[in-house]
Amino acid sequence: GVLIDKYSGTAYAGLAALLSAKVQLEAGDAKNARVPLAWAAEKAGDAALRDLARLRLATVMFDDKAYDEALAQLQAPADEGFAARFADLKGDVLLAQGKKEEARTPYKAAVSVLEKATKAEAVTLREIAQAKLDAVGGAQ
């Protein structure tokens, strides 16, 4: 919208795009939510915002069963803070495609990133990732 055009060079545009997508998703309009997310994934001024947009875009695609598209968004994030969530979602997508063996690698990556984390949220995430890893045959 106007906000994105006016502030496209600033962090506000990326935030506006994420917010716009959130509103559309809450309204059940996943198709139109992809547009601001795709824009922010490429053009947001901040690397962390681009990663967050890619993660949300991949989630929307995953929910839509657009698995290959989702995987394309889940190449390694620039921001370390997103590594575990990217890996975890990548595992989920591969698992949904029936690629149980392949899902092990990203799940393992998610667990190992989160092992260094101490915050309660990260610990919970690690436990979830570990459970998923165990479900696909553990760390063989």
mmCIF file with all atom_site columns, C-alpha atoms in Angstrom:
data_model
loop_
_atom_site.group_PDB
_atom_site.id
_atom_site.type_symbol
_atom_site.label_atom_id
_atom_site.label_alt_id
_atom_site.label_comp_id
_atom_site.label_asym_id
_atom_site.label_entity_id
_atom_site.label_seq_id
_atom_site.pdbx_PDB_ins_code
_atom_site.Cartn_x
_atom_site.Cartn_y
_atom_site.Cartn_z
_atom_site.occupancy
_atom_site.B_iso_or_equiv
_atom_site.pdbx_formal_charge
_atom_site.auth_seq_id
_atom_site.auth_comp_id
_atom_site.auth_asym_id
_atom_site.auth_atom_id
_atom_site.pdbx_PDB_model_num
ATOM 1   C CA . GLY A 1 1   ? 0.000  0.000   0.000  1.00 0.00 ? 1   GLY A CA 1
ATOM 2   C CA . VAL A 1 2   ? 0.838  3.670   0.345  1.00 0.00 ? 2   VAL A CA 1
ATOM 3   C CA . LEU A 1 3   ? 2.933  3.091   3.460  1.00 0.00 ? 3   LEU A CA 1
ATOM 4   C CA . ILE A 1 4   ? 5.170  0.597   1.692  1.00 0.00 ? 4   ILE A CA 1
ATOM 5   C CA . ASP A 1 5   ? 5.631  2.914   -1.302 1.00 0.00 ? 5   ASP A CA 1
ATOM 6   C CA . LYS A 1 6   ? 6.380  5.921   0.864  1.00 0.00 ? 6   LYS A CA 1
ATOM 7   C CA . TYR A 1 7   ? 8.790  4.258   3.264  1.00 0.00 ? 7   TYR A CA 1
ATOM 8   C CA . SER A 1 8   ? 10.212 1.486   1.090  1.00 0.00 ? 8   SER A CA 1
ATOM 9   C CA . GLY A 1 9   ? 13.775 2.399   2.020  1.00 0.00 ? 9   GLY A CA 1
ATOM 10  C CA . THR A 1 10  ? 13.163 2.191   5.752  1.00 0.00 ? 10  THR A CA 1
ATOM 11  C CA . ALA A 1 11  ? 12.530 -0.436  8.404  1.00 0.00 ? 11  ALA A CA 1
ATOM 12  C CA . TYR A 1 12  ? 8.935  0.811   8.601  1.00 0.00 ? 12  TYR A CA 1
ATOM 13  C CA . ALA A 1 13  ? 8.120  -0.642  5.187  1.00 0.00 ? 13  ALA A CA 1
ATOM 14  C CA . GLY A 1 14  ? 9.216  -4.104  6.249  1.00 0.00 ? 14  GLY A CA 1
ATOM 15  C CA . LEU A 1 15  ? 7.214  -3.856  9.453  1.00 0.00 ? 15  LEU A CA 1
ATOM 16  C CA . ALA A 1 16  ? 4.206  -2.505  7.551  1.00 0.00 ? 16  ALA A CA 1
ATOM 17  C CA . ALA A 1 17  ? 4.413  -5.433  5.131  1.00 0.00 ? 17  ALA A CA 1
ATOM 18  C CA . LEU A 1 18  ? 4.553  -7.958  7.994  1.00 0.00 ? 18  LEU A CA 1
ATOM 19  C CA . LEU A 1 19  ? 1.642  -6.258  9.718  1.00 0.00 ? 19  LEU A CA 1
ATOM 20  C CA . SER A 1 20  ? -0.384 -6.154  6.511  1.00 0.00 ? 20  SER A CA 1
ATOM 21  C CA . ALA A 1 21  ? 0.224  -9.874  6.000  1.00 0.00 ? 21  ALA A CA 1
ATOM 22  C CA . LYS A 1 22  ? -0.775 -10.628 9.595  1.00 0.00 ? 22  LYS A CA 1
ATOM 23  C CA . VAL A 1 23  ? -4.084 -8.797  9.147  1.00 0.00 ? 23  VAL A CA 1
ATOM 24  C CA . GLN A 1 24  ? -4.795 -10.721 5.929  1.00 0.00 ? 24  GLN A CA 1
ATOM 25  C CA . LEU A 1 25  ? -3.914 -14.054 7.519  1.00 0.00 ? 25  LEU A CA 1
ATOM 26  C CA . GLU A 1 26  ? -6.184 -13.343 10.472 1.00 0.00 ? 26  GLU A CA 1
ATOM 27  C CA . ALA A 1 27  ? -8.946 -12.579 7.966  1.00 0.00 ? 27  ALA A CA 1
ATOM 28  C CA . GLY A 1 28  ? -8.330 -15.991 6.394  1.00 0.00 ? 28  GLY A CA 1
ATOM 29  C CA . ASP A 1 29  ? -6.823 -14.506 3.236  1.00 0.00 ? 29  ASP A CA 1
ATOM 30  C CA . ALA A 1 30  ? -3.585 -16.466 2.894  1.00 0.00 ? 30  ALA A CA 1
ATOM 31  C CA . LYS A 1 31  ? -3.310 -15.816 -0.840 1.00 0.00 ? 31  LYS A CA 1
ATOM 32  C CA . ASN A 1 32  ? -3.063 -12.051 -0.454 1.00 0.00 ? 32  ASN A CA 1
ATOM 33  C CA . ALA A 1 33  ? -0.857 -12.370 2.640  1.00 0.00 ? 33  ALA A CA 1
ATOM 34  C CA . ARG A 1 34  ? 1.858  -13.793 0.393  1.00 0.00 ? 34  ARG A CA 1
ATOM 35  C CA . VAL A 1 35  ? 2.302  -10.500 -1.474 1.00 0.00 ? 35  VAL A CA 1
ATOM 36  C CA . PRO A 1 36  ? 3.569  -8.266  1.377  1.00 0.00 ? 36  PRO A CA 1
ATOM 37  C CA . LEU A 1 37  ? 5.546  -11.200 2.817  1.00 0.00 ? 37  LEU A CA 1
ATOM 38  C CA . ALA A 1 38  ? 7.308  -11.844 -0.488 1.00 0.00 ? 38  ALA A CA 1
ATOM 39  C CA . TRP A 1 39  ? 8.066  -8.133  -0.759 1.00 0.00 ? 39  TRP A CA 1
ATOM 40  C CA . ALA A 1 40  ? 9.497  -7.948  2.765  1.00 0.00 ? 40  ALA A CA 1
ATOM 41  C CA . ALA A 1 41  ? 11.471 -11.185 2.284  1.00 0.00 ? 41  ALA A CA 1
ATOM 42  C CA . GLU A 1 42  ? 13.349 -9.550  -0.568 1.00 0.00 ? 42  GLU A CA 1
ATOM 43  C CA . LYS A 1 43  ? 13.339 -5.848  0.146  1.00 0.00 ? 43  LYS A CA 1
ATOM 44  C CA . ALA A 1 44  ? 13.068 -5.182  3.881  1.00 0.00 ? 44  ALA A CA 1
ATOM 45  C CA . GLY A 1 45  ? 16.012 -3.050  4.961  1.00 0.00 ? 45  GLY A CA 1
ATOM 46  C CA . ASP A 1 46  ? 16.870 -5.255  7.915  1.00 0.00 ? 46  ASP A CA 1
ATOM 47  C CA . ALA A 1 47  ? 18.235 -8.822  7.565  1.00 0.00 ? 47  ALA A CA 1
ATOM 48  C CA . ALA A 1 48  ? 16.269 -10.061 10.575 1.00 0.00 ? 48  ALA A CA 1
ATOM 49  C CA . LEU A 1 49  ? 13.043 -8.645  9.099  1.00 0.00 ? 49  LEU A CA 1
ATOM 50  C CA . ARG A 1 50  ? 13.780 -10.340 5.758  1.00 0.00 ? 50  ARG A CA 1
ATOM 51  C CA . ASP A 1 51  ? 14.308 -13.637 7.579  1.00 0.00 ? 51  ASP A CA 1
ATOM 52  C CA . LEU A 1 52  ? 11.118 -13.228 9.606  1.00 0.00 ? 52  LEU A CA 1
ATOM 53  C CA . ALA A 1 53  ? 9.192  -12.489 6.406  1.00 0.00 ? 53  ALA A CA 1
ATOM 54  C CA . ARG A 1 54  ? 10.693 -15.569 4.710  1.00 0.00 ? 54  ARG A CA 1
ATOM 55  C CA . LEU A 1 55  ? 9.791  -17.713 7.705  1.00 0.00 ? 55  LEU A CA 1
ATOM 56  C CA . ARG A 1 56  ? 6.196  -16.452 7.681  1.00 0.00 ? 56  ARG A CA 1
ATOM 57  C CA . LEU A 1 57  ? 5.981  -16.807 3.898  1.00 0.00 ? 57  LEU A CA 1
ATOM 58  C CA . ALA A 1 58  ? 7.262  -20.381 4.131  1.00 0.00 ? 58  ALA A CA 1
ATOM 59  C CA . THR A 1 59  ? 4.695  -21.093 6.868  1.00 0.00 ? 59  THR A CA 1
ATOM 60  C CA . VAL A 1 60  ? 1.864  -19.772 4.673  1.00 0.00 ? 60  VAL A CA 1
ATOM 61  C CA . MET A 1 61  ? 3.120  -21.893 1.749  1.00 0.00 ? 61  MET A CA 1
ATOM 62  C CA . PHE A 1 62  ? 3.431  -24.945 4.020  1.00 0.00 ? 62  PHE A CA 1
ATOM 63  C CA . ASP A 1 63  ? -0.154 -24.485 5.243  1.00 0.00 ? 63  ASP A CA 1
ATOM 64  C CA . ASP A 1 64  ? -1.127 -24.222 1.590  1.00 0.00 ? 64  ASP A CA 1
ATOM 65  C CA . LYS A 1 65  ? 0.685  -27.511 0.834  1.00 0.00 ? 65  LYS A CA 1
ATOM 66  C CA . ALA A 1 66  ? 3.004  -25.620 -1.547 1.00 0.00 ? 66  ALA A CA 1
ATOM 67  C CA . TYR A 1 67  ? 5.904  -27.650 -0.185 1.00 0.00 ? 67  TYR A CA 1
ATOM 68  C CA . ASP A 1 68  ? 8.539  -26.960 -2.853 1.00 0.00 ? 68  ASP A CA 1
ATOM 69  C CA . GLU A 1 69  ? 7.851  -23.233 -2.678 1.00 0.00 ? 69  GLU A CA 1
ATOM 70  C CA . ALA A 1 70  ? 8.141  -23.356 1.101  1.00 0.00 ? 70  ALA A CA 1
ATOM 71  C CA . LEU A 1 71  ? 11.487 -25.159 0.904  1.00 0.00 ? 71  LEU A CA 1
ATOM 72  C CA . ALA A 1 72  ? 12.797 -22.547 -1.521 1.00 0.00 ? 72  ALA A CA 1
ATOM 73  C CA . GLN A 1 73  ? 12.147 -19.892 1.152  1.00 0.00 ? 73  GLN A CA 1
ATOM 74  C CA . LEU A 1 74  ? 13.932 -21.899 3.819  1.00 0.00 ? 74  LEU A CA 1
ATOM 75  C CA . GLN A 1 75  ? 17.526 -21.588 2.661  1.00 0.00 ? 75  GLN A CA 1
ATOM 76  C CA . ALA A 1 76  ? 19.811 -20.638 5.548  1.00 0.00 ? 76  ALA A CA 1
ATOM 77  C CA . PRO A 1 77  ? 18.757 -17.436 7.316  1.00 0.00 ? 77  PRO A CA 1
ATOM 78  C CA . ALA A 1 78  ? 21.147 -14.501 7.516  1.00 0.00 ? 78  ALA A CA 1
ATOM 79  C CA . ASP A 1 79  ? 20.249 -13.959 11.161 1.00 0.00 ? 79  ASP A CA 1
ATOM 80  C CA . GLU A 1 80  ? 21.497 -16.654 13.578 1.00 0.00 ? 80  GLU A CA 1
ATOM 81  C CA . GLY A 1 81  ? 18.463 -16.117 15.784 1.00 0.00 ? 81  GLY A CA 1
ATOM 82  C CA . PHE A 1 82  ? 16.232 -17.704 13.131 1.00 0.00 ? 82  PHE A CA 1
ATOM 83  C CA . ALA A 1 83  ? 18.365 -20.784 12.385 1.00 0.00 ? 83  ALA A CA 1
ATOM 84  C CA . ALA A 1 84  ? 16.400 -23.153 14.625 1.00 0.00 ? 84  ALA A CA 1
ATOM 85  C CA . ARG A 1 85  ? 12.986 -22.047 13.399 1.00 0.00 ? 85  ARG A CA 1
ATOM 86  C CA . PHE A 1 86  ? 14.068 -22.280 9.755  1.00 0.00 ? 86  PHE A CA 1
ATOM 87  C CA . ALA A 1 87  ? 15.468 -25.785 10.330 1.00 0.00 ? 87  ALA A CA 1
ATOM 88  C CA . ASP A 1 88  ? 12.407 -26.922 12.273 1.00 0.00 ? 88  ASP A CA 1
ATOM 89  C CA . LEU A 1 89  ? 9.989  -25.773 9.567  1.00 0.00 ? 89  LEU A CA 1
ATOM 90  C CA . LYS A 1 90  ? 12.198 -27.318 6.878  1.00 0.00 ? 90  LYS A CA 1
ATOM 91  C CA . GLY A 1 91  ? 11.904 -30.635 8.733  1.00 0.00 ? 91  GLY A CA 1
ATOM 92  C CA . ASP A 1 92  ? 8.121  -30.256 8.890  1.00 0.00 ? 92  ASP A CA 1
ATOM 93  C CA . VAL A 1 93  ? 7.906  -29.582 5.143  1.00 0.00 ? 93  VAL A CA 1
ATOM 94  C CA . LEU A 1 94  ? 10.114 -32.564 4.243  1.00 0.00 ? 94  LEU A CA 1
ATOM 95  C CA . LEU A 1 95  ? 8.099  -34.774 6.571  1.00 0.00 ? 95  LEU A CA 1
ATOM 96  C CA . ALA A 1 96  ? 4.853  -33.610 4.953  1.00 0.00 ? 96  ALA A CA 1
ATOM 97  C CA . GLN A 1 97  ? 6.371  -34.610 1.603  1.00 0.00 ? 97  GLN A CA 1
ATOM 98  C CA . GLY A 1 98  ? 6.975  -38.081 3.022  1.00 0.00 ? 98  GLY A CA 1
ATOM 99  C CA . LYS A 1 99  ? 10.760 -37.563 3.156  1.00 0.00 ? 99  LYS A CA 1
ATOM 100 C CA . LYS A 1 100 ? 11.252 -38.922 6.656  1.00 0.00 ? 100 LYS A CA 1
ATOM 101 C CA . GLU A 1 101 ? 14.972 -39.627 6.219  1.00 0.00 ? 101 GLU A CA 1
ATOM 102 C CA . GLU A 1 102 ? 15.678 -36.155 4.838  1.00 0.00 ? 102 GLU A CA 1
ATOM 103 C CA . ALA A 1 103 ? 13.697 -34.495 7.639  1.00 0.00 ? 103 ALA A CA 1
ATOM 104 C CA . ARG A 1 104 ? 16.227 -35.809 10.172 1.00 0.00 ? 104 ARG A CA 1
ATOM 105 C CA . THR A 1 105 ? 18.972 -33.407 9.099  1.00 0.00 ? 105 THR A CA 1
ATOM 106 C CA . PRO A 1 106 ? 17.075 -30.145 9.681  1.00 0.00 ? 106 PRO A CA 1
ATOM 107 C CA . TYR A 1 107 ? 15.495 -31.456 12.896 1.00 0.00 ? 107 TYR A CA 1
ATOM 108 C CA . LYS A 1 108 ? 18.980 -32.342 14.166 1.00 0.00 ? 108 LYS A CA 1
ATOM 109 C CA . ALA A 1 109 ? 20.203 -28.872 13.209 1.00 0.00 ? 109 ALA A CA 1
ATOM 110 C CA . ALA A 1 110 ? 17.290 -27.284 15.113 1.00 0.00 ? 110 ALA A CA 1
ATOM 111 C CA . VAL A 1 111 ? 18.074 -29.343 18.216 1.00 0.00 ? 111 VAL A CA 1
ATOM 112 C CA . SER A 1 112 ? 21.787 -28.529 18.132 1.00 0.00 ? 112 SER A CA 1
ATOM 113 C CA . VAL A 1 113 ? 21.210 -24.779 17.665 1.00 0.00 ? 113 VAL A CA 1
ATOM 114 C CA . LEU A 1 114 ? 18.741 -24.803 20.559 1.00 0.00 ? 114 LEU A CA 1
ATOM 115 C CA . GLU A 1 115 ? 21.020 -26.797 22.855 1.00 0.00 ? 115 GLU A CA 1
ATOM 116 C CA . LYS A 1 116 ? 23.089 -23.630 23.278 1.00 0.00 ? 116 LYS A CA 1
ATOM 117 C CA . ALA A 1 117 ? 19.998 -21.621 24.176 1.00 0.00 ? 117 ALA A CA 1
ATOM 118 C CA . THR A 1 118 ? 18.951 -21.009 27.748 1.00 0.00 ? 118 THR A CA 1
ATOM 119 C CA . LYS A 1 119 ? 15.754 -18.989 27.522 1.00 0.00 ? 119 LYS A CA 1
ATOM 120 C CA . ALA A 1 120 ? 12.647 -20.939 28.532 1.00 0.00 ? 120 ALA A CA 1
ATOM 121 C CA . GLU A 1 121 ? 11.069 -20.462 25.098 1.00 0.00 ? 121 GLU A CA 1
ATOM 122 C CA . ALA A 1 122 ? 14.131 -21.928 23.388 1.00 0.00 ? 122 ALA A CA 1
ATOM 123 C CA . VAL A 1 123 ? 14.180 -24.889 25.773 1.00 0.00 ? 123 VAL A CA 1
ATOM 124 C CA . THR A 1 124 ? 10.552 -25.665 24.928 1.00 0.00 ? 124 THR A CA 1
ATOM 125 C CA . LEU A 1 125 ? 11.311 -25.318 21.216 1.00 0.00 ? 125 LEU A CA 1
ATOM 126 C CA . ARG A 1 126 ? 14.248 -27.692 21.630 1.00 0.00 ? 126 ARG A CA 1
ATOM 127 C CA . GLU A 1 127 ? 12.064 -30.273 23.341 1.00 0.00 ? 127 GLU A CA 1
ATOM 128 C CA . ILE A 1 128 ? 9.568  -30.063 20.478 1.00 0.00 ? 128 ILE A CA 1
ATOM 129 C CA . ALA A 1 129 ? 12.324 -30.357 17.861 1.00 0.00 ? 129 ALA A CA 1
ATOM 130 C CA . GLN A 1 130 ? 13.824 -33.300 19.769 1.00 0.00 ? 130 GLN A CA 1
ATOM 131 C CA . ALA A 1 131 ? 10.444 -35.041 19.857 1.00 0.00 ? 131 ALA A CA 1
ATOM 132 C CA . LYS A 1 132 ? 10.119 -34.571 16.103 1.00 0.00 ? 132 LYS A CA 1
ATOM 133 C CA . LEU A 1 133 ? 13.644 -35.883 15.586 1.00 0.00 ? 133 LEU A CA 1
ATOM 134 C CA . ASP A 1 134 ? 12.867 -38.962 17.670 1.00 0.00 ? 134 ASP A CA 1
ATOM 135 C CA . ALA A 1 135 ? 9.688  -39.485 15.659 1.00 0.00 ? 135 ALA A CA 1
ATOM 136 C CA . VAL A 1 136 ? 11.643 -39.659 12.407 1.00 0.00 ? 136 VAL A CA 1
ATOM 137 C CA . GLY A 1 137 ? 14.175 -42.138 13.738 1.00 0.00 ? 137 GLY A CA 1
ATOM 138 C CA . GLY A 1 138 ? 16.393 -40.100 16.018 1.00 0.00 ? 138 GLY A CA 1
ATOM 139 C CA . ALA A 1 139 ? 20.034 -39.238 15.451 1.00 0.00 ? 139 ALA A CA 1
ATOM 140 C CA . GLN A 1 140 ? 21.035 -42.345 13.533 1.00 0.00 ? 140 GLN A CA 1
#
